[in-house]
Coordinates of C-alpha atoms in Angstrom, one line a residue:
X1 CA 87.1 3.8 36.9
X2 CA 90.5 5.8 36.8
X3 CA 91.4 3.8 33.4
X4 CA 88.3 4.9 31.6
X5 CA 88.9 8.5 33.1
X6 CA 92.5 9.0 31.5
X7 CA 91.5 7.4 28.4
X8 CA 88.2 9.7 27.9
X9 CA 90.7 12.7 28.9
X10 CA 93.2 12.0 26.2
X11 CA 90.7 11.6 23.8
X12 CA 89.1 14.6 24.3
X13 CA 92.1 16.7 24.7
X14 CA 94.1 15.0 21.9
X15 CA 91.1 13.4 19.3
X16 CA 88.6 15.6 18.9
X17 CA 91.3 18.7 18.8
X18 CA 92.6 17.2 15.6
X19 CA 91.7 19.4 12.9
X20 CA 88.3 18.1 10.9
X21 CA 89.9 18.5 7.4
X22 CA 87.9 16.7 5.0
X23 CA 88.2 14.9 1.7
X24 CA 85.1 15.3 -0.3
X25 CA 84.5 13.4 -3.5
X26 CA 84.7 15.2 -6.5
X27 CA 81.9 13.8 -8.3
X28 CA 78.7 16.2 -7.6
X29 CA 76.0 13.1 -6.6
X30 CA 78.4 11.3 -4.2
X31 CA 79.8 14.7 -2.9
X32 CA 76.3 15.3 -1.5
X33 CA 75.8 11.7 -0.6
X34 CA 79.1 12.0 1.6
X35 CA 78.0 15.7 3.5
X36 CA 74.5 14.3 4.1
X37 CA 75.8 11.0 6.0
X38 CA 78.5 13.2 7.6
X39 CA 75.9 15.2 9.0
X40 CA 73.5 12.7 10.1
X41 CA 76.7 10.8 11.6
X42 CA 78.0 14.0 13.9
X43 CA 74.4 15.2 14.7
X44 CA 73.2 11.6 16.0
X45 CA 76.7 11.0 17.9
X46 CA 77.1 14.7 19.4
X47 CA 73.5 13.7 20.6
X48 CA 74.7 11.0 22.3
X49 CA 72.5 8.9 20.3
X50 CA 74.8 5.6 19.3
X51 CA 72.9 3.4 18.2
X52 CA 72.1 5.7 15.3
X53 CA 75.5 7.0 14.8
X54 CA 77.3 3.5 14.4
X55 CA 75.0 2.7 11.2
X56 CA 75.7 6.1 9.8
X57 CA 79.9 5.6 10.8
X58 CA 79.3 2.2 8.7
X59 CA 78.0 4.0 5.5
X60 CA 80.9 5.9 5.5
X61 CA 83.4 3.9 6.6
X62 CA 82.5 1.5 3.8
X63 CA 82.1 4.4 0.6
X64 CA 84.0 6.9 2.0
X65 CA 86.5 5.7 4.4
X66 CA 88.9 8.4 3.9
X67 CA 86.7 11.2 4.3
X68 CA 88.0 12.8 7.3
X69 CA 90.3 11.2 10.5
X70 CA 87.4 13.0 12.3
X71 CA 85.5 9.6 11.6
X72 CA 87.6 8.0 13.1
X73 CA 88.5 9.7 16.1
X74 CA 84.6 9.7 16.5
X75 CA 84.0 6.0 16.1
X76 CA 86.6 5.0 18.8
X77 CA 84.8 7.3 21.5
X78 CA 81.4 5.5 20.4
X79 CA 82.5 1.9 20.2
X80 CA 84.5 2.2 23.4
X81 CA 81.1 3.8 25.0
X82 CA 79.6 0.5 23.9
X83 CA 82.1 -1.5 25.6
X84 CA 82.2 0.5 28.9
X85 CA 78.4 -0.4 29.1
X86 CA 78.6 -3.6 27.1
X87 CA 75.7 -5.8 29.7
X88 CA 77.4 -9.4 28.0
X89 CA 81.0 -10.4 27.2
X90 CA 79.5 -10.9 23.2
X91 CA 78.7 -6.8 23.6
X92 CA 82.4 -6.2 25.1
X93 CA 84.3 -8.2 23.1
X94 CA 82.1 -6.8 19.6
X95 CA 82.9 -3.6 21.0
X96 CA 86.3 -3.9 21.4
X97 CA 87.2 -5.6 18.0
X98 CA 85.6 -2.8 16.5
X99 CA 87.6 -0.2 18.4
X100 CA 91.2 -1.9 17.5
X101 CA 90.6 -2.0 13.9
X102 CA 89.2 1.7 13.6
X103 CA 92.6 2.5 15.5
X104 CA 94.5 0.2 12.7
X105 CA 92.1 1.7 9.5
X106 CA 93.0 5.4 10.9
X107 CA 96.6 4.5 10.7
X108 CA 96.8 2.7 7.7
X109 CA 94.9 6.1 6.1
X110 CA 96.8 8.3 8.0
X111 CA 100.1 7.4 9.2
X112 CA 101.2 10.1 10.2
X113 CA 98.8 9.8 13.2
X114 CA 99.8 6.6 14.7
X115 CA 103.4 8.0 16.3
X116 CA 101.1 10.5 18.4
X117 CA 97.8 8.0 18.7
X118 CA 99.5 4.4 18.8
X119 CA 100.1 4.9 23.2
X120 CA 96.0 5.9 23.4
X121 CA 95.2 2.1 21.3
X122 CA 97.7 0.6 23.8
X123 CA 95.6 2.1 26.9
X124 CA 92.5 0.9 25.2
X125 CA 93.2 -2.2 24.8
X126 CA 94.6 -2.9 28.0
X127 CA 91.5 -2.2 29.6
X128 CA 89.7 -4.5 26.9
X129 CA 92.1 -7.5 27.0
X130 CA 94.4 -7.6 30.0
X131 CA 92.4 -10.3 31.5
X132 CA 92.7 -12.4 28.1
X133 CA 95.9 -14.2 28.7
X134 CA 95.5 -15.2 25.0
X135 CA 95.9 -11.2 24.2
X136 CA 99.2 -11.1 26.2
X137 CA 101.6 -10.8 23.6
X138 CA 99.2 -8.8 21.6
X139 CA 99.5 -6.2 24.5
X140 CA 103.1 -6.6 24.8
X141 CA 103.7 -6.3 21.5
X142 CA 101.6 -2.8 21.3
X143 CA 103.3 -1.2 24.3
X144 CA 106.6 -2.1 22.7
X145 CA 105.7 0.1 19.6
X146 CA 104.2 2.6 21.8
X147 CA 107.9 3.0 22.9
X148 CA 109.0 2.9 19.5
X149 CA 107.0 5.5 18.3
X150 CA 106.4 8.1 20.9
X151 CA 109.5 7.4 23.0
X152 CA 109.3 9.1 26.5
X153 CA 106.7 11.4 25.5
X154 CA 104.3 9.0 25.4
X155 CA 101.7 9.7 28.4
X156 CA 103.0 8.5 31.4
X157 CA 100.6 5.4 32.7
X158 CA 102.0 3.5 29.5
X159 CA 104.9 2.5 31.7
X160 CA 102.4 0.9 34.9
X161 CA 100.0 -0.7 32.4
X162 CA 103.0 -2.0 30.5
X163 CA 105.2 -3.4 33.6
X164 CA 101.7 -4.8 34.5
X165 CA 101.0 -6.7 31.4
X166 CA 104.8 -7.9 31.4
X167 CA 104.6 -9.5 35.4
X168 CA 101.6 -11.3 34.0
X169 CA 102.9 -12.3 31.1
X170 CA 105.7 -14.0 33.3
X171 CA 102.9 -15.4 35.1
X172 CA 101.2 -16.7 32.3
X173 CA 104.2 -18.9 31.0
X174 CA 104.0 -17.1 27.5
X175 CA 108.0 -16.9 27.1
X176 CA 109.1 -13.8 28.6
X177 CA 113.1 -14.3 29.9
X178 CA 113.9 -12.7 32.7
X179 CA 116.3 -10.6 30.9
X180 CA 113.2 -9.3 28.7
X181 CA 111.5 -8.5 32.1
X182 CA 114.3 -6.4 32.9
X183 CA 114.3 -5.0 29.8
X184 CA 110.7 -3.8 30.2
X185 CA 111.3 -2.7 33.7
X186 CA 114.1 -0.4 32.8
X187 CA 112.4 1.1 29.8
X188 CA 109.1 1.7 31.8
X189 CA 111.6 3.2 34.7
X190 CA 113.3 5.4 32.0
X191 CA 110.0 6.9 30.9
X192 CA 108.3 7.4 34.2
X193 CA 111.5 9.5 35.5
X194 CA 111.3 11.4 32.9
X195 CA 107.8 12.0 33.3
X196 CA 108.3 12.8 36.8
X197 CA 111.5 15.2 36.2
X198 CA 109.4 16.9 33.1
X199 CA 106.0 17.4 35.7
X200 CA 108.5 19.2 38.0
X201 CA 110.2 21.5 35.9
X202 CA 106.4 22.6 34.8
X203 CA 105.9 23.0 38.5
X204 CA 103.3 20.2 38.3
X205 CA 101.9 17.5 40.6
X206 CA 103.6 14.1 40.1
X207 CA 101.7 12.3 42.6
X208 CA 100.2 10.0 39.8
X209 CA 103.5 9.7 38.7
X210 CA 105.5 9.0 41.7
X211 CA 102.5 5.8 42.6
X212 CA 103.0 4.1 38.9
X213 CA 107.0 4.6 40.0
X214 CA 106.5 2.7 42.8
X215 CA 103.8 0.3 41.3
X216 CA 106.8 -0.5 38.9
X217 CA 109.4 -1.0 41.3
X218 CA 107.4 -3.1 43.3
X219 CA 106.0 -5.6 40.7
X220 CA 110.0 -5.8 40.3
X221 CA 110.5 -6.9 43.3
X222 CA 107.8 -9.4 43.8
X223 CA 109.2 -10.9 40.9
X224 CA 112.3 -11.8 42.8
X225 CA 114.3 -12.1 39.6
X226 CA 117.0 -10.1 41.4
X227 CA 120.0 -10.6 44.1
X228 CA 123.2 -9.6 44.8
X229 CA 124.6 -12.7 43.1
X230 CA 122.6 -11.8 40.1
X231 CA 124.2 -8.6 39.8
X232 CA 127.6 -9.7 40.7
X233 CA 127.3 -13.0 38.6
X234 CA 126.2 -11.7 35.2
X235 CA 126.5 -8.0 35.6
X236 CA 129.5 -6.9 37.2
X237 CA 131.8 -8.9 34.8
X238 CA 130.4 -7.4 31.9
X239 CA 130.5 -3.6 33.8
X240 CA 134.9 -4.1 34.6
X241 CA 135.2 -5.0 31.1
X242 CA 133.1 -1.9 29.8
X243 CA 133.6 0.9 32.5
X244 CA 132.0 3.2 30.7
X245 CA 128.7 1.3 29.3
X246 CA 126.0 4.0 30.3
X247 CA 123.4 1.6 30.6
X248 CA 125.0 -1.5 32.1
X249 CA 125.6 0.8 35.2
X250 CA 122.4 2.6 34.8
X251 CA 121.1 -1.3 35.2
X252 CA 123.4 -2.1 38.3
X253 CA 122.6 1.1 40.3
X254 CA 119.0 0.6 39.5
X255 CA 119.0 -3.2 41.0
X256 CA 121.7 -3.1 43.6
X257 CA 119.6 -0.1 45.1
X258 CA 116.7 -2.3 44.9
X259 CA 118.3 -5.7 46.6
X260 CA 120.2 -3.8 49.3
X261 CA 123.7 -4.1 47.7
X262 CA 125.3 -0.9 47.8
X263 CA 128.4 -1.6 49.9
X264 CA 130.2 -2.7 46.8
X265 CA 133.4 -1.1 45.4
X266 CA 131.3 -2.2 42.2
X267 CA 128.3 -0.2 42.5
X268 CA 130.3 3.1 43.8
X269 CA 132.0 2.4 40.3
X270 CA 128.6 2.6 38.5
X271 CA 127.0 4.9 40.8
X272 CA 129.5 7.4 39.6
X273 CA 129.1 6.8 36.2
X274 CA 125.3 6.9 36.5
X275 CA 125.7 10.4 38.3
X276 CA 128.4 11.3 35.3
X277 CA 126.0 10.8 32.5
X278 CA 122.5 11.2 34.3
X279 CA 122.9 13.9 37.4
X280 CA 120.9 12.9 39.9
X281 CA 120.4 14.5 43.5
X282 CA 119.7 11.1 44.9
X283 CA 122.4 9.3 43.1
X284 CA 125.0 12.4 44.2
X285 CA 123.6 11.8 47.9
X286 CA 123.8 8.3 48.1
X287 CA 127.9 9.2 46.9
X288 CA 128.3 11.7 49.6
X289 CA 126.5 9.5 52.4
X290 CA 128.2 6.5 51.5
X291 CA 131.4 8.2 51.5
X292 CA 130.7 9.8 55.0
X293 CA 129.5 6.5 56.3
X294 CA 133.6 5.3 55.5
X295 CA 134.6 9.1 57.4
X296 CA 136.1 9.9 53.6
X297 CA 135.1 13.3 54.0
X298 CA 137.1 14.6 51.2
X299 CA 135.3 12.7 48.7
X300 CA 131.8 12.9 50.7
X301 CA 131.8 16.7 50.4
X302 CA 133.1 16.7 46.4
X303 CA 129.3 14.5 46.1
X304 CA 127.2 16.7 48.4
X305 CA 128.2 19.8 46.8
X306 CA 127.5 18.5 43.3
X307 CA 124.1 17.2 45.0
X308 CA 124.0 21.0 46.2
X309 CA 124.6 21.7 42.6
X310 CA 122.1 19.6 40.9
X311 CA 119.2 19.8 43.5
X312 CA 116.1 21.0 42.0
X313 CA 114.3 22.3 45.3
X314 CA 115.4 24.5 48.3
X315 CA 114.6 21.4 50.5
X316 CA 117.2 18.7 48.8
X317 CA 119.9 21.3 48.2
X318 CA 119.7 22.6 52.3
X319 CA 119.4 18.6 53.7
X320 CA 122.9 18.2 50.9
X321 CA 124.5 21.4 52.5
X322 CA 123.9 20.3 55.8
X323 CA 125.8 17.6 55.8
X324 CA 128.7 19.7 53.9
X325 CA 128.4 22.0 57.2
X326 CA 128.6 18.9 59.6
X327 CA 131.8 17.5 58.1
X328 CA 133.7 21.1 58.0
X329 CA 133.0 21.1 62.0
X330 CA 134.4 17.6 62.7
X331 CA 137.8 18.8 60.4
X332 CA 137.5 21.6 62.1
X333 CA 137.2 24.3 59.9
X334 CA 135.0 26.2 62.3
X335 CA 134.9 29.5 60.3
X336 CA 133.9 27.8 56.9
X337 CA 131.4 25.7 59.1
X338 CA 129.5 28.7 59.9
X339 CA 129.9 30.5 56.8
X340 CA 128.3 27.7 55.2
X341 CA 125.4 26.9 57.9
X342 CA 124.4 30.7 57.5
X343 CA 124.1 29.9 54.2
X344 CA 122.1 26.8 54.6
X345 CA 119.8 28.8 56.4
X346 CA 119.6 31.1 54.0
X347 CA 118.6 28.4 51.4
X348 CA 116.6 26.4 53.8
X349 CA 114.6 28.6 56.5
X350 CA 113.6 25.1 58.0
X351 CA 117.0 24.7 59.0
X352 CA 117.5 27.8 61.1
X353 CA 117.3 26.3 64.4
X354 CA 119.1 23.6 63.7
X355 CA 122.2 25.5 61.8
X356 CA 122.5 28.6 64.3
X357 CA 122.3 25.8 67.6
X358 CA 125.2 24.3 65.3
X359 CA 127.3 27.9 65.7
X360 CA 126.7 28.5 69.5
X361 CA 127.7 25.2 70.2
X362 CA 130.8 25.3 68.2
X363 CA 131.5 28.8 69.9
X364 CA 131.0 27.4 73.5
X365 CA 133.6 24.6 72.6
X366 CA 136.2 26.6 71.4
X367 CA 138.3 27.1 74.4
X368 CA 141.6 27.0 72.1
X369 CA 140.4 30.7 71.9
X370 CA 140.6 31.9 75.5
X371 CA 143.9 34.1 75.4
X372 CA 144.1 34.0 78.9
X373 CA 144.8 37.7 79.9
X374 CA 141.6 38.7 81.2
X375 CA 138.2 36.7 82.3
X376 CA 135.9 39.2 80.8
X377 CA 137.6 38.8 77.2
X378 CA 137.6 35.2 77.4
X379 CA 134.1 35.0 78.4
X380 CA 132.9 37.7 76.1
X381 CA 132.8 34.3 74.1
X382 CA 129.9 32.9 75.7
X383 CA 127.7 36.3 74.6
X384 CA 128.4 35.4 71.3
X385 CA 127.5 31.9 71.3
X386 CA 124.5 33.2 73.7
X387 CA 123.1 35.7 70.4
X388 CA 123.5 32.6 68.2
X389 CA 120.9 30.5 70.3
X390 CA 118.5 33.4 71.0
X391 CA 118.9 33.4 67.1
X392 CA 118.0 29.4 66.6
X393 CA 115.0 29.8 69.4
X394 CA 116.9 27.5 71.0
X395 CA 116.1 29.3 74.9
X396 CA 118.0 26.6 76.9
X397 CA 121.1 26.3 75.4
X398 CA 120.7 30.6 75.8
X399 CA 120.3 30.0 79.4
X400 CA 123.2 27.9 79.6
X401 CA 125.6 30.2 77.9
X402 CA 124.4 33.0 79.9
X403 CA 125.3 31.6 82.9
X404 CA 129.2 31.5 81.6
X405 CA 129.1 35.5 81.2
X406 CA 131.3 37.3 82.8
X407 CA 130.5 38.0 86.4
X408 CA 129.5 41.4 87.8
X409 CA 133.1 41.7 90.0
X410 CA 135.0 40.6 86.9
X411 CA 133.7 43.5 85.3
X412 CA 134.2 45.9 87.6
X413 CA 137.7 44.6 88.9
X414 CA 138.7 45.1 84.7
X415 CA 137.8 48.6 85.1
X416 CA 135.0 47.6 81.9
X417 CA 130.8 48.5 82.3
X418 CA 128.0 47.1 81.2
X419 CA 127.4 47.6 77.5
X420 CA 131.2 48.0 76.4
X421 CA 131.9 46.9 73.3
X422 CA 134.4 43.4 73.5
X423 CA 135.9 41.9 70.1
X424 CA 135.8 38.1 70.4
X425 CA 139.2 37.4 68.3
X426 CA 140.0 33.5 66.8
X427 CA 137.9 32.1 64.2
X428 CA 135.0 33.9 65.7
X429 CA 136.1 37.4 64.9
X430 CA 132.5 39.2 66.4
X431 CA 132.3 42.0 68.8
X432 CA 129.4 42.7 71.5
X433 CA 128.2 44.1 73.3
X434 CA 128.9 43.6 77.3
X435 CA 126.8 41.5 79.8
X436 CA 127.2 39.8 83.4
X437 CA 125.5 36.4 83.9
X438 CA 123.0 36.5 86.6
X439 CA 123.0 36.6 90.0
X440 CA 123.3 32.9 91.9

């Protein structure tokens, strides 16, 4: 059960690391009375022997309750043993009572704890009440302090279970707006991005992540509390009257994205300021696309190069920088084109094929530099563009612009030889090295 899985890892890795400072009594008789029961309690439950262990955690929990947070930490993993293997729903239930208020004694006796411990109750008792539509709020009310406390470091499936427990309190009628929904929505999105964006940096998987993402957004969407006349109804009035309200365009990005209403003047506004406050790669690309979509290529390259600037892998910057390379050959800037698509390259390996083809093509096309004096200069071109195929791998497009070399009488009649060095002038500015296309 993947639930139980994350929970036992957190406890493991947070809980029993805790340090197992403890508060003896001072009194001689009761100091012994407290070392004894502390011993039988660890022995019996490090044994794996339960049973034994909860009569021992009740001794202590009733005359020495603040003996150690260890007890705690130690009761939890028992009790919630006894619920994962509870055989009736009296067992579960007992079982999970018992668990929440060993989470609320530790943090009435140590409150320091509960910022750091109050997400790992949360978990808990989702997977004890979140059939229990009676426990709803309960839940709710639990993840919301989770938030509180431990803010987006709290561990990351907080925002699923939480987006979860919201749709079906939605479901169950218990008074959740649809505002509140969206509340909850963008507060689990917040924390999940960040999750993902911290996993990354750390060079970490963020499979898990990336699924509860996509969990989120699609309870979202079944919820179909959104549309375009939603946005532009309630939303977009509120955005022209406060331009620069971070989150009121963080919302309209988020849900305009989601319900396919991106050709709006609106949403380029608050994509913009999204991308102003919070650099994104996506939010930059969706600028630059959007842009080149319209054939604004002035303002679709100022977005791709800052998505070039902000990508966070070779892969997102090259696809950004392509793009850039593409609109500098339809202007027509066929020097910076290729300066540029080396560079992608560069970035990019994937891309080689692609970005040299790019080069020989634009070299084949560009007749305006034929000077017109002799036929071997003019084609000394098509060698060029040649090497920058045989470059890409590209081997028919290489057979096509050898068969525009020079022939083996223009050569000769120019008084030139095989192997002479030609400098191809224009944009191009490369010299090579002669050859004749092949014999018909």
């Amino acid at each position: 059960m993947r639930i139980k899985f994350l929970l036992t890892l957190i406890l493991i890795t947070s809980g029993y690391s805790a340090m197992a400072q403890f508060k003896w009594p001072e009194d001689p008789e009761k100091r012994s009375d407290a070392q004894t029961k502390w011993t039988l309690f660890s022995d019996t439950e490090k044994a794996g022997n339960y049973d034994a262990a909860k009569g021992h955690l009740e001794y202590i929990l009733k005359n020495y309750p603040d003996l150690s947070e260890s007890t705690y930490i130690k009761g939890i993993a028992i009790w919630d043993e006894s619920w994962e293997n509870g055989k009736t729903e009296a067992e579960k239930v007992k079982a999970a009572t018992k668990v929440m208020s060993l989470y609320d004694l530790r943090f009435e006796l140590y409150p320091d704890s509960k910022k750091e411990n109050i997400g790992r109750q949360a978990i808990s008792a989702y997977r004890y009440y979140i059939a229990d539509s009676e426990k709803t709020q309960y839940l709710l009310d639990l993840f919301k302090l989770t938030y509180e406390l431990e803010g987006n470091e709290a561990f990351y499936p907080v925002s699923r279970y939480y987006m979860q427990t919201a749709v079906l309190g939605f479901a169950r009628d218990i008074g959740l707006t649809d505002e509140q929904i969206l509340d909850i929505y963008n507060r689990c999105t917040e924390h999940i991005d960040y999750q993902i964006k911290k996993a990354k940096s750390q060079n970490k998987s963020t499979k898990a992540m990336d699924a509860g993402k996509e969990f989120i957004d699609k309870k979202l969407a079944d919820l179909n509390l959104i549309d375009c006349d939603f946005i532009v109804d309630k939303l977009v009035p509120q955005f022209k009257a406060n331009p620069k309200d971070e989150e009121l365009a963080n919302k309209i990005f988020v849900y305009a994205f989601n319900g396919g209403c991106t050709d709006a003047d609106w949403f380029l506004e608050a994509a913009k300021m999204v991308l102003e406050t919070k650099p994104q790669y996506g939010v930059a690309n969706l600028l630059g696309s959007t842009y080149l979509k319209e054939k604004d290529y002035v303002n679709a390259k100022i977005y791709y190069n800052k998505a070039v600037e902000i990508a966070e892998d070779n892969t997102d910057k090259g696809k950004a920088m392509k793009q850039i390379v593409l609109m500098e050959r339809l202007d027509g800037n066929k020097s910076e084109a290729r300066k540029l698509a080396i560079a992608t390259v560069e970035i990019d390996p994937t891309l080689k094929e692609e970005m040299y083809t790019l080069i020989g093509d634009m070299v084949m096309q560009s007749d305006e530099c034929n000077q017109e004096k002799s036929q071997v200069n003019d084609r000394a071109r098509f060698i060029v563009a040649y090497e920058y195929y045989l470059k890409a791998g590209n081997q028919l497009k290489a057979s096509q612009a050898k068969s525009y070399f020079p022939s083996g009488g223009e050569i000769f009649t120019e008084g030139k030889e095989l192997g002479d060095s030609v400098t191809v002038g224009c944009w191009i500015q490369q010299t090579v090295k002669l050859q004749k296309r092949p014999e018909q």
